[in-house]
mmCIF file of C-alpha atoms in Angstrom:
data_model
loop_
_atom_site.group_PDB
_atom_site.id
_atom_site.type_symbol
_atom_site.label_atom_id
_atom_site.label_comp_id
_atom_site.label_asym_id
_atom_site.label_seq_id
_atom_site.Cartn_x
_atom_site.Cartn_y
_atom_site.Cartn_z
ATOM 1 C CA MET A 10 243.559 -147.378 -190.147
ATOM 2 C CA GLY A 11 242.604 -149.467 -187.213
ATOM 3 C CA THR A 12 244.808 -148.016 -184.514
ATOM 4 C CA LEU A 13 244.207 -144.690 -182.838
ATOM 5 C CA PRO A 14 247.072 -142.177 -182.671
ATOM 6 C CA LYS A 15 249.272 -142.239 -179.574
ATOM 7 C CA ARG A 16 249.367 -138.449 -179.319
ATOM 8 C CA LYS A 17 248.774 -137.157 -175.789
ATOM 9 C CA ASP A 18 247.826 -133.554 -176.623
ATOM 10 C CA ILE A 19 244.705 -134.104 -178.729
ATOM 11 C CA PRO A 20 243.192 -130.672 -179.527
ATOM 12 C CA PRO A 21 239.856 -129.907 -177.840
ATOM 13 C CA TRP A 22 238.004 -129.588 -181.182
ATOM 14 C CA VAL A 23 238.801 -133.221 -182.074
ATOM 15 C CA LYS A 24 236.192 -135.584 -180.650
ATOM 16 C CA VAL A 25 237.610 -138.804 -179.245
ATOM 17 C CA PRO A 26 237.208 -141.520 -180.509
ATOM 18 C CA GLU A 27 234.908 -140.780 -183.492
ATOM 19 C CA ASP A 28 237.145 -138.128 -185.137
ATOM 20 C CA LEU A 29 240.199 -140.381 -184.800
ATOM 21 C CA LYS A 30 238.723 -143.102 -187.023
ATOM 22 C CA ASP A 31 239.200 -143.158 -190.802
ATOM 23 C CA PRO A 32 241.773 -140.361 -191.158
ATOM 24 C CA GLU A 33 242.622 -138.751 -194.488
ATOM 25 C CA VAL A 34 246.178 -139.475 -195.623
ATOM 26 C CA LEU A 35 248.358 -137.649 -198.117
ATOM 27 C CA GLN A 36 251.989 -138.025 -199.052
ATOM 28 C CA VAL A 37 254.224 -134.962 -199.250
ATOM 29 C CA GLN A 38 257.802 -134.707 -200.433
ATOM 30 C CA THR A 39 259.977 -134.436 -197.328
ATOM 31 C CA ARG A 40 261.874 -131.452 -198.773
ATOM 32 C CA LEU A 41 258.627 -129.415 -198.714
ATOM 33 C CA LEU A 42 257.832 -129.950 -195.024
ATOM 34 C CA GLU A 43 259.788 -127.005 -193.654
ATOM 35 C CA ALA A 44 258.289 -124.623 -196.204
ATOM 36 C CA MET A 45 254.771 -125.855 -195.375
ATOM 37 C CA PHE A 46 254.984 -126.332 -191.617
ATOM 38 C CA GLY A 47 257.857 -124.073 -190.577
ATOM 39 C CA PRO A 48 261.101 -124.964 -188.850
ATOM 40 C CA ASP A 49 260.590 -127.997 -186.612
ATOM 41 C CA GLY A 50 256.847 -127.943 -187.417
ATOM 42 C CA SER A 51 256.318 -124.644 -185.616
ATOM 43 C CA ARG A 52 253.223 -123.797 -187.724
ATOM 44 C CA ILE A 53 251.436 -127.104 -187.149
ATOM 45 C CA PRO A 54 249.538 -125.932 -184.016
ATOM 46 C CA TYR A 55 248.256 -122.879 -185.926
ATOM 47 C CA ILE A 56 247.215 -124.965 -188.942
ATOM 48 C CA GLU A 57 245.455 -127.424 -186.636
ATOM 49 C CA GLN A 58 243.608 -124.639 -184.827
ATOM 50 C CA VAL A 59 242.451 -122.843 -187.965
ATOM 51 C CA SER A 60 241.503 -126.048 -189.790
ATOM 52 C CA LYS A 61 239.860 -127.677 -186.750
ATOM 53 C CA ALA A 62 241.792 -130.864 -187.457
ATOM 54 C CA MET A 63 244.728 -132.775 -185.977
ATOM 55 C CA LEU A 64 247.843 -133.576 -188.006
ATOM 56 C CA GLU A 65 250.372 -136.363 -187.634
ATOM 57 C CA LEU A 66 253.527 -136.661 -189.740
ATOM 58 C CA LYS A 67 255.054 -140.065 -190.404
ATOM 59 C CA ALA A 68 258.318 -140.521 -192.300
ATOM 60 C CA LEU A 69 258.105 -143.344 -194.828
ATOM 61 C CA GLU A 70 260.969 -145.833 -194.871
ATOM 62 C CA SER A 71 263.321 -145.731 -197.880
ATOM 63 C CA SER A 72 261.434 -142.880 -199.515
ATOM 64 C CA ASP A 73 261.671 -139.128 -199.843
ATOM 65 C CA LEU A 74 258.002 -138.901 -198.885
ATOM 66 C CA THR A 75 256.328 -138.137 -195.570
ATOM 67 C CA GLU A 76 252.815 -139.236 -194.794
ATOM 68 C CA VAL A 77 250.565 -136.508 -193.396
ATOM 69 C CA VAL A 78 247.630 -138.016 -191.512
ATOM 70 C CA VAL A 79 244.642 -135.713 -190.951
ATOM 71 C CA TYR A 80 242.151 -136.468 -188.172
ATOM 72 C CA GLY A 81 238.905 -134.640 -187.513
ATOM 73 C CA SER A 82 235.269 -134.501 -188.470
ATOM 74 C CA TYR A 83 234.477 -135.504 -192.052
ATOM 75 C CA MET A 84 234.283 -132.047 -193.645
ATOM 76 C CA TYR A 85 237.190 -130.542 -191.679
ATOM 77 C CA LYS A 86 239.587 -133.353 -192.544
ATOM 78 C CA LEU A 87 238.627 -133.250 -196.249
ATOM 79 C CA ARG A 88 239.054 -129.472 -196.375
ATOM 80 C CA THR A 89 242.378 -129.699 -194.521
ATOM 81 C CA LYS A 90 243.655 -132.419 -196.863
ATOM 82 C CA TRP A 91 242.749 -130.286 -199.890
ATOM 83 C CA MET A 92 244.417 -127.236 -198.366
ATOM 84 C CA LEU A 93 247.620 -129.164 -197.564
ATOM 85 C CA GLN A 94 247.727 -130.663 -201.071
ATOM 86 C CA SER A 95 247.392 -127.163 -202.524
ATOM 87 C CA MET A 96 250.142 -125.816 -200.247
ATOM 88 C CA ALA A 97 252.461 -128.707 -201.158
ATOM 89 C CA GLU A 98 251.915 -128.138 -204.883
ATOM 90 C CA TRP A 99 252.478 -124.380 -204.519
ATOM 91 C CA HIS A 100 255.747 -124.890 -202.598
ATOM 92 C CA ARG A 101 256.871 -127.616 -205.034
ATOM 93 C CA GLN A 102 256.386 -125.266 -207.995
ATOM 94 C CA ARG A 103 258.255 -122.451 -206.208
ATOM 95 C CA GLN A 104 261.189 -124.732 -205.461
ATOM 96 C CA GLU A 105 261.271 -125.957 -209.065
ATOM 97 C CA ARG A 106 261.491 -122.338 -210.250
ATOM 98 C CA GLY A 107 264.336 -121.783 -207.803
ATOM 99 C CA GLU A 108 262.460 -119.296 -205.663
ATOM 100 C CA THR A 109 263.164 -119.110 -201.970
ATOM 101 C CA LEU A 110 260.875 -117.894 -199.233
ATOM 102 C CA GLY A 111 260.243 -114.189 -199.563
ATOM 103 C CA ASP A 112 261.323 -113.837 -203.235
ATOM 104 C CA SER A 113 257.891 -112.767 -204.433
ATOM 105 C CA GLY A 114 257.507 -109.946 -201.902
ATOM 106 C CA ALA A 115 254.609 -111.698 -200.171
ATOM 107 C CA PRO A 116 255.425 -113.601 -197.009
ATOM 108 C CA ALA A 117 255.402 -117.340 -197.646
ATOM 109 C CA ASP A 118 254.024 -118.240 -194.253
ATOM 110 C CA VAL A 119 250.680 -119.086 -192.681
ATOM 111 C CA THR A 120 248.989 -116.086 -194.336
ATOM 112 C CA GLY A 121 248.126 -118.418 -197.196
ATOM 113 C CA VAL A 122 246.636 -120.935 -194.785
ATOM 114 C CA ALA A 123 244.089 -118.407 -193.494
ATOM 115 C CA SER A 124 242.935 -117.585 -197.009
ATOM 116 C CA PHE A 125 242.709 -121.283 -197.940
ATOM 117 C CA LEU A 126 240.526 -121.928 -194.935
ATOM 118 C CA GLY A 127 238.274 -118.918 -195.485
ATOM 119 C CA SER A 128 239.323 -117.115 -192.342
ATOM 120 C CA PRO A 129 236.900 -114.292 -191.487
ATOM 121 C CA CYS A 130 239.852 -112.096 -190.542
ATOM 122 C CA PRO A 131 242.627 -112.344 -193.134
ATOM 123 C CA LEU A 132 246.115 -111.794 -191.842
ATOM 124 C CA PRO A 133 247.773 -108.595 -193.093
ATOM 125 C CA THR A 134 250.686 -108.858 -195.471
ATOM 126 C CA ALA A 135 253.863 -106.858 -195.111
ATOM 127 C CA THR A 136 253.460 -105.307 -198.584
ATOM 128 C CA SER A 137 249.810 -104.320 -198.227
ATOM 129 C CA THR A 138 249.378 -100.548 -197.863
ATOM 130 C CA GLN A 139 245.963 -100.170 -199.502
ATOM 131 C CA PRO A 140 242.872 -100.518 -197.312
ATOM 132 C CA ARG A 141 240.688 -103.516 -198.093
ATOM 133 C CA TRP A 142 237.514 -101.421 -197.878
ATOM 134 C CA ARG A 143 236.468 -97.828 -197.471
ATOM 135 C CA LEU A 144 233.733 -96.444 -195.291
ATOM 136 C CA GLY A 145 230.984 -94.436 -196.863
ATOM 137 C CA ARG A 146 229.299 -94.801 -200.209
ATOM 138 C CA PRO A 147 230.656 -97.587 -202.449
ATOM 139 C CA GLN A 148 231.236 -96.963 -206.130
ATOM 140 C CA THR A 149 228.785 -99.059 -208.123
ATOM 141 C CA PRO A 150 228.257 -99.118 -211.882
ATOM 142 C CA TRP A 151 224.553 -98.250 -211.511
ATOM 143 C CA GLY A 152 225.142 -95.265 -209.231
ATOM 144 C CA GLY A 153 223.368 -96.815 -206.233
ATOM 145 C CA GLY A 154 224.927 -97.714 -202.945
ATOM 146 C CA TRP A 155 224.593 -97.411 -199.248
ATOM 147 C CA SER A 156 225.819 -94.971 -196.669
ATOM 148 C CA LEU A 157 226.940 -95.290 -193.092
ATOM 149 C CA GLY A 158 225.896 -91.939 -192.002
#
């Protein structure tokens, strides 16, 4: 793509103009956009921040597809494209099975985005009551371990 985006609020982690050249592009079914990005795209700023990329959505004429354009450094835009493709496929399968948001008990929101992107601090889920780790001596098959005190 030869033209740079006209967006005024380019995130600070996107370097102008080098990160705006050669964007990654994927096509997503328009019916999946709200499930992926929230009502009116409310989750896009969060996805951009966590993925260190910038997203642009472009409706395609006479099609039920929307083009998602991903700008950023090489690795960030590839990782973001993969993550968005995975999210789109997951939501497409859920809709085919007739599931709506929240049917599975796990929140179908940006919690999945953090795990896709390898967030160091996973977001808690509403159904999670078990601690993710315990302090003290871990249970190992060989009887060894470490101690905090």
